[in-house]
């Protein structure tokens, strides 16, 4: 009995209603409004309590979610937000995670279509790779499978795309570092065939020219992988070229950049400032807390779900790209640039 009482108290506090109201909802009694019932059920879901059988929502269908490996914490963040949003609309997500040596995107897609999914969401998939074939998505569209593609854009694919503004993201970072007095700023990014990388480089060149008058900045751009080890490898050459600040294309790369600095006896931010990208979960608790550019995950996911469900309901597929503005989050990994005697 004590356990049930505790459960009622917890749910009531979370939903902002009385314990009596929670009891009426759970027992199917009349009285509570539809919005109150939804608040109570949402509180149960969030707190991990199992709904009574009669209150469980029948699935409207399955939606496929194809993501890269989950080692980079931004991808679990996207997956969790998408799964939560789908569940709120009564859809059951099927998560397909691409692992090195495991199933590839096309195999997952074929499996999802065979399962009769209502639609598919691709996060940072082959649509972001300029060397990959785009007809795989055309085929899905011809089959009548609604799709939405996040983080990457292919102009010849007649589908809706959801992207952060990668050019603006790097511009925010350059502006922040320039305001701190840095002039020799490096950019550490992933392989150059990916759309987000291409756009970050475009934003870097434009911002460095506009804000610092730099003309030829290609020697300040270093390519590697999006991992900690990739960041460590990419930043070494930038430090050798005299960079006092580095912008990284992912938070994991930024952690590798900090490691590379410390291996050389340099402090962050005392000697070198480091900026990440994503604002991944837990990144605020690194040493030092990481200054980063936040991807607007929640806004992007909300738009992706709305767009997908419109198509599921029969609306014509949009051939457009919705671009969302990032936000600079200043923490402890950036500081004043070198003092120059004039």
Short mmCIF file of C-alpha atoms in Angstrom, two decimals:
data_model
loop_
_atom_site.label_atom_id
_atom_site.label_comp_id
_atom_site.label_asym_id
_atom_site.label_seq_id
_atom_site.Cartn_x
_atom_site.Cartn_y
_atom_site.Cartn_z
CA UNK A 1 0.00 0.00 0.00
CA UNK A 2 2.87 2.33 0.85
CA UNK A 3 4.31 1.82 -2.65
CA UNK A 4 1.03 2.77 -4.32
CA UNK A 5 0.69 5.86 -2.10
CA UNK A 6 4.23 6.92 -2.93
CA UNK A 7 3.53 6.43 -6.62
CA UNK A 8 0.37 8.56 -6.46
CA UNK A 9 2.24 11.30 -4.60
CA UNK A 10 5.10 11.33 -7.11
CA UNK A 11 2.83 11.39 -10.15
CA UNK A 12 0.59 14.09 -8.65
CA UNK A 13 3.60 16.31 -7.88
CA UNK A 14 5.03 15.86 -11.37
CA UNK A 15 1.69 16.50 -13.13
CA UNK A 16 0.72 19.39 -10.86
CA UNK A 17 -2.59 17.83 -9.78
CA UNK A 18 -4.00 16.25 -6.64
CA UNK A 19 -3.53 12.61 -5.66
CA UNK A 20 -7.28 12.17 -5.92
CA UNK A 21 -7.17 13.33 -9.54
CA UNK A 22 -4.37 10.86 -10.31
CA UNK A 23 -6.43 8.09 -8.72
CA UNK A 24 -9.47 8.99 -10.85
CA UNK A 25 -7.39 8.97 -14.04
CA UNK A 26 -5.77 5.60 -13.22
CA UNK A 27 -9.12 4.05 -12.37
CA UNK A 28 -10.90 5.47 -15.40
CA UNK A 29 -13.33 7.55 -13.34
CA UNK A 30 -15.09 10.62 -14.80
CA UNK A 31 -14.11 14.14 -13.78
CA UNK A 32 -10.62 14.99 -15.01
CA UNK A 33 -10.42 16.90 -18.32
CA UNK A 34 -8.68 15.46 -21.36
CA UNK A 35 -5.66 17.72 -20.82
CA UNK A 36 -5.42 16.67 -17.16
CA UNK A 37 -5.56 12.99 -18.14
CA UNK A 38 -2.77 13.57 -20.68
CA UNK A 39 -0.66 15.37 -18.05
CA UNK A 40 -1.03 12.45 -15.63
CA UNK A 41 -0.19 9.86 -18.29
CA UNK A 42 2.78 11.91 -19.48
CA UNK A 43 4.04 12.13 -15.89
CA UNK A 44 3.81 8.35 -15.58
CA UNK A 45 5.74 7.87 -18.80
CA UNK A 46 8.48 10.32 -17.82
CA UNK A 47 8.87 8.77 -14.37
CA UNK A 48 9.02 5.24 -15.71
CA UNK A 49 5.76 3.95 -14.28
CA UNK A 50 3.84 1.43 -16.36
CA UNK A 51 0.42 2.54 -17.51
CA UNK A 52 -2.59 0.40 -16.54
CA UNK A 53 -3.43 -1.88 -19.45
CA UNK A 54 -6.69 -0.11 -20.31
CA UNK A 55 -4.86 3.23 -20.58
CA UNK A 56 -2.10 2.10 -22.90
CA UNK A 57 -2.13 3.85 -26.22
CA UNK A 58 -2.53 1.63 -29.24
CA UNK A 59 0.26 2.26 -31.72
CA UNK A 60 -0.65 4.22 -34.83
CA UNK A 61 2.15 2.44 -36.61
CA UNK A 62 5.91 2.02 -36.83
CA UNK A 63 8.40 4.71 -37.84
CA UNK A 64 11.97 3.83 -38.71
CA UNK A 65 14.85 5.85 -37.25
CA UNK A 66 18.26 5.31 -38.86
CA UNK A 67 21.25 6.82 -37.05
CA UNK A 68 25.04 6.48 -37.14
CA UNK A 69 26.85 4.77 -34.26
CA UNK A 70 25.88 6.07 -30.84
CA UNK A 71 29.43 6.70 -29.56
CA UNK A 72 28.98 10.40 -30.30
CA UNK A 73 26.49 11.54 -27.63
CA UNK A 74 24.68 13.92 -30.02
CA UNK A 75 23.16 10.93 -31.83
CA UNK A 76 21.57 9.37 -28.71
CA UNK A 77 20.26 12.87 -27.94
CA UNK A 78 18.58 13.03 -31.36
CA UNK A 79 17.30 9.46 -31.02
CA UNK A 80 15.81 10.06 -27.58
CA UNK A 81 14.09 13.27 -28.66
CA UNK A 82 12.69 11.64 -31.81
CA UNK A 83 11.47 8.55 -29.96
CA UNK A 84 9.76 10.69 -27.30
CA UNK A 85 8.06 12.88 -29.92
CA UNK A 86 6.88 9.87 -31.92
CA UNK A 87 5.50 8.20 -28.79
CA UNK A 88 3.53 11.35 -27.96
CA UNK A 89 1.85 11.02 -31.37
CA UNK A 90 1.14 7.34 -30.82
CA UNK A 91 3.85 5.94 -33.09
CA UNK A 92 6.32 3.24 -32.19
CA UNK A 93 9.92 4.00 -33.27
CA UNK A 94 12.21 1.31 -34.65
CA UNK A 95 15.81 2.39 -33.98
CA UNK A 96 18.43 1.17 -36.45
CA UNK A 97 21.99 2.04 -35.45
CA UNK A 98 24.79 1.68 -37.97
CA UNK A 99 27.85 0.07 -36.42
CA UNK A 100 31.28 -0.46 -38.01
CA UNK A 101 31.11 -3.85 -39.70
CA UNK A 102 27.36 -4.10 -39.09
CA UNK A 103 24.30 -3.50 -41.23
CA UNK A 104 24.53 -0.56 -43.60
CA UNK A 105 21.88 2.09 -44.24
CA UNK A 106 20.44 0.38 -47.34
CA UNK A 107 20.01 -2.91 -45.46
CA UNK A 108 18.21 -1.17 -42.61
CA UNK A 109 16.00 0.68 -45.09
CA UNK A 110 15.02 -2.55 -46.84
CA UNK A 111 14.20 -4.15 -43.47
CA UNK A 112 12.07 -1.19 -42.39
CA UNK A 113 10.11 -1.16 -45.66
CA UNK A 114 9.48 -4.90 -45.30
CA UNK A 115 8.11 -4.23 -41.80
CA UNK A 116 5.61 -1.80 -43.31
CA UNK A 117 6.79 1.34 -41.48
CA UNK A 118 4.71 4.49 -41.86
CA UNK A 119 7.85 6.53 -42.59
CA UNK A 120 11.59 6.76 -42.00
CA UNK A 121 13.78 9.45 -40.40
CA UNK A 122 17.44 9.49 -41.37
CA UNK A 123 19.93 11.28 -39.08
CA UNK A 124 23.35 12.14 -40.59
CA UNK A 125 22.95 9.39 -43.17
CA UNK A 126 24.31 8.93 -46.67
CA UNK A 127 22.36 12.02 -47.75
CA UNK A 128 25.13 14.00 -46.00
CA UNK A 129 27.85 12.34 -48.13
CA UNK A 130 28.36 14.09 -51.46
CA UNK A 131 29.97 10.94 -52.93
CA UNK A 132 26.98 8.68 -52.14
CA UNK A 133 24.19 7.85 -54.59
CA UNK A 134 21.00 9.85 -54.05
CA UNK A 135 18.71 7.46 -55.96
CA UNK A 136 18.26 5.29 -52.83
CA UNK A 137 15.99 8.04 -51.48
CA UNK A 138 14.23 8.54 -54.82
CA UNK A 139 13.31 4.86 -54.74
CA UNK A 140 11.71 5.22 -51.29
CA UNK A 141 9.72 8.23 -52.48
CA UNK A 142 8.51 6.29 -55.53
CA UNK A 143 7.43 3.48 -53.20
CA UNK A 144 5.32 5.99 -51.27
CA UNK A 145 7.39 5.83 -48.07
CA UNK A 146 7.47 9.26 -46.36
CA UNK A 147 11.02 10.25 -45.36
CA UNK A 148 12.70 13.14 -43.56
CA UNK A 149 16.46 13.69 -43.61
CA UNK A 150 18.36 15.43 -40.81
CA UNK A 151 21.86 16.96 -40.90
CA UNK A 152 22.82 16.86 -44.55
CA UNK A 153 21.35 18.13 -47.80
CA UNK A 154 21.18 16.72 -51.31
CA UNK A 155 19.60 19.20 -53.73
CA UNK A 156 18.57 16.48 -56.20
CA UNK A 157 16.52 14.51 -53.64
CA UNK A 158 12.86 15.65 -53.63
CA UNK A 159 12.39 15.27 -49.88
CA UNK A 160 12.26 17.47 -46.76
CA UNK A 161 15.58 18.22 -45.05
CA UNK A 162 16.15 19.54 -41.52
CA UNK A 163 19.54 21.14 -40.84
CA UNK A 164 21.36 23.39 -38.39
CA UNK A 165 22.99 26.44 -39.96
CA UNK A 166 26.57 25.15 -40.06
CA UNK A 167 27.91 28.32 -41.68
CA UNK A 168 26.38 30.51 -38.97
CA UNK A 169 27.65 28.12 -36.28
CA UNK A 170 31.27 28.63 -37.27
CA UNK A 171 30.64 32.36 -37.66
CA UNK A 172 29.46 32.54 -34.05
CA UNK A 173 32.61 30.75 -32.89
CA UNK A 174 34.96 32.94 -34.94
CA UNK A 175 33.24 36.09 -33.67
CA UNK A 176 33.55 34.91 -30.05
CA UNK A 177 37.25 34.12 -30.42
CA UNK A 178 38.00 37.31 -32.33
CA UNK A 179 36.29 39.33 -29.58
CA UNK A 180 38.63 37.62 -27.09
CA UNK A 181 41.64 38.84 -29.10
CA UNK A 182 42.49 35.72 -31.10
CA UNK A 183 43.66 36.23 -34.67
CA UNK A 184 45.23 32.88 -35.51
CA UNK A 185 42.15 30.63 -35.36
CA UNK A 186 42.11 27.04 -36.66
CA UNK A 187 39.25 24.82 -37.79
CA UNK A 188 39.28 21.05 -37.10
CA UNK A 189 36.66 19.21 -39.15
CA UNK A 190 35.78 15.76 -40.45
CA UNK A 191 36.22 14.40 -43.99
CA UNK A 192 35.62 16.98 -46.71
CA UNK A 193 32.97 14.97 -48.58
CA UNK A 194 30.26 15.65 -45.99
CA UNK A 195 27.80 18.52 -46.48
CA UNK A 196 28.06 19.82 -42.87
CA UNK A 197 31.86 19.94 -43.22
CA UNK A 198 31.66 21.79 -46.54
CA UNK A 199 29.30 24.35 -45.01
CA UNK A 200 31.43 24.81 -41.90
CA UNK A 201 34.46 25.50 -44.08
CA UNK A 202 32.46 28.04 -46.11
CA UNK A 203 31.36 29.73 -42.90
CA UNK A 204 34.93 29.73 -41.58
CA UNK A 205 36.37 31.34 -44.68
CA UNK A 206 33.67 34.01 -44.75
CA UNK A 207 33.94 34.82 -41.04
CA UNK A 208 37.74 34.95 -41.00
CA UNK A 209 37.72 37.34 -43.98
CA UNK A 210 34.94 39.54 -42.64
CA UNK A 211 36.01 39.72 -39.00
CA UNK A 212 39.80 39.43 -39.17
CA UNK A 213 40.62 40.38 -42.74
CA UNK A 214 42.26 36.99 -43.34
CA UNK A 215 42.45 36.15 -47.04
CA UNK A 216 43.98 32.67 -47.34
CA UNK A 217 42.88 30.49 -44.43
CA UNK A 218 43.15 27.02 -45.96
CA UNK A 219 46.31 26.27 -43.98
CA UNK A 220 44.24 26.83 -40.84
CA UNK A 221 41.81 24.01 -41.76
CA UNK A 222 42.63 20.45 -40.68
CA UNK A 223 40.62 17.32 -41.58
CA UNK A 224 40.30 14.13 -39.55
CA UNK A 225 37.54 11.95 -38.03
CA UNK A 226 34.74 13.21 -35.78
CA UNK A 227 36.11 11.28 -32.76
CA UNK A 228 38.28 12.22 -29.78
CA UNK A 229 41.27 10.67 -31.53
CA UNK A 230 40.34 12.54 -34.72
CA UNK A 231 40.30 15.84 -32.89
CA UNK A 232 43.63 15.09 -31.30
CA UNK A 233 45.18 14.31 -34.69
CA UNK A 234 43.63 17.32 -36.44
CA UNK A 235 44.70 19.89 -33.86
CA UNK A 236 48.39 18.95 -33.75
CA UNK A 237 49.19 20.59 -37.13
CA UNK A 238 47.10 23.64 -36.22
CA UNK A 239 49.11 24.20 -33.04
CA UNK A 240 52.32 23.84 -35.03
CA UNK A 241 51.03 26.58 -37.36
CA UNK A 242 50.67 28.96 -34.44
CA UNK A 243 46.94 28.77 -33.76
CA UNK A 244 45.95 30.14 -30.36
CA UNK A 245 42.34 29.02 -30.75
CA UNK A 246 40.66 26.07 -32.43
CA UNK A 247 37.06 25.50 -33.53
CA UNK A 248 36.10 21.82 -33.71
CA UNK A 249 33.30 20.21 -35.72
CA UNK A 250 32.10 18.09 -32.79
CA UNK A 251 32.38 18.07 -29.03
CA UNK A 252 34.30 14.80 -29.16
CA UNK A 253 36.86 16.41 -31.48
CA UNK A 254 37.11 19.30 -29.01
CA UNK A 255 37.94 16.88 -26.19
CA UNK A 256 40.67 15.46 -28.41
CA UNK A 257 41.91 18.99 -29.08
CA UNK A 258 42.23 19.64 -25.34
CA UNK A 259 44.15 16.39 -24.98
CA UNK A 260 46.51 17.43 -27.81
CA UNK A 261 47.16 20.77 -26.10
CA UNK A 262 47.95 19.16 -22.76
CA UNK A 263 50.32 16.67 -24.38
CA UNK A 264 52.30 19.68 -25.58
CA UNK A 265 52.30 21.30 -22.15
CA UNK A 266 49.72 23.91 -23.17
CA UNK A 267 46.82 24.86 -20.94
CA UNK A 268 43.20 25.37 -22.01
CA UNK A 269 42.18 28.18 -22.05
CA UNK A 270 45.38 29.80 -20.75
CA UNK A 271 47.43 29.08 -23.88
CA UNK A 272 44.85 27.78 -26.35
CA UNK A 273 41.09 28.31 -26.54
CA UNK A 274 38.90 25.45 -27.78
CA UNK A 275 35.32 25.57 -29.10
CA UNK A 276 33.23 22.45 -29.74
CA UNK A 277 30.06 21.82 -31.68
CA UNK A 278 26.79 20.10 -30.66
CA UNK A 279 26.51 20.81 -26.91
CA UNK A 280 26.22 17.10 -26.29
CA UNK A 281 24.81 15.78 -22.99
CA UNK A 282 27.35 16.00 -20.12
CA UNK A 283 29.70 18.25 -22.13
CA UNK A 284 29.17 21.04 -19.59
CA UNK A 285 30.97 18.88 -17.00
CA UNK A 286 34.27 18.37 -18.79
CA UNK A 287 37.53 19.89 -17.51
CA UNK A 288 37.37 22.70 -18.39
CA UNK A 289 33.64 22.98 -19.18
CA UNK A 290 33.47 23.22 -22.96
CA UNK A 291 32.48 26.33 -24.87
CA UNK A 292 30.44 24.97 -27.77
CA UNK A 293 27.87 25.78 -30.42
CA UNK A 294 24.57 24.12 -29.54
CA UNK A 295 22.61 22.25 -32.17
CA UNK A 296 18.91 23.10 -31.73
CA UNK A 297 17.98 19.43 -31.31
CA UNK A 298 14.48 19.89 -29.87
CA UNK A 299 13.38 22.41 -32.51
CA UNK A 300 14.82 20.31 -35.33
CA UNK A 301 13.14 17.14 -34.04
CA UNK A 302 9.78 18.88 -33.63
CA UNK A 303 9.94 20.08 -37.25
CA UNK A 304 11.03 16.63 -38.46
CA UNK A 305 8.15 14.86 -36.73
CA UNK A 306 5.56 17.40 -37.88
CA UNK A 307 6.84 17.15 -41.45
CA UNK A 308 6.88 13.35 -41.43
CA UNK A 309 3.40 12.98 -39.93
CA UNK A 310 1.97 15.46 -42.45
CA UNK A 311 3.30 13.21 -45.21
CA UNK A 312 1.98 10.10 -43.43
CA UNK A 313 -1.44 11.78 -43.35
CA UNK A 314 -1.29 12.23 -47.12
CA UNK A 315 0.09 15.75 -47.58
CA UNK A 316 2.42 16.19 -50.58
CA UNK A 317 6.09 15.76 -49.62
CA UNK A 318 7.97 19.03 -49.26
CA UNK A 319 11.08 19.49 -51.36
CA UNK A 320 12.75 22.01 -49.11
CA UNK A 321 15.37 22.48 -46.41
CA UNK A 322 14.43 23.95 -43.05
CA UNK A 323 17.54 25.53 -41.51
CA UNK A 324 17.69 26.17 -37.76
CA UNK A 325 19.88 28.71 -35.99
CA UNK A 326 22.51 27.40 -33.56
CA UNK A 327 23.46 29.05 -30.26
CA UNK A 328 26.90 29.78 -28.81
CA UNK A 329 27.25 28.44 -25.26
CA UNK A 330 30.22 30.08 -23.54
CA UNK A 331 31.91 28.09 -20.77
CA UNK A 332 35.44 27.67 -19.52
CA UNK A 333 37.45 26.41 -22.49
CA UNK A 334 37.84 29.82 -24.13
CA UNK A 335 39.77 32.81 -22.84
CA UNK A 336 41.72 35.89 -23.89
CA UNK A 337 44.03 35.70 -26.87
CA UNK A 338 47.73 36.55 -26.81
CA UNK A 339 48.60 40.10 -25.86
CA UNK A 340 50.23 41.77 -28.85
CA UNK A 341 52.52 44.78 -28.34
CA UNK A 342 51.74 47.50 -30.85
#
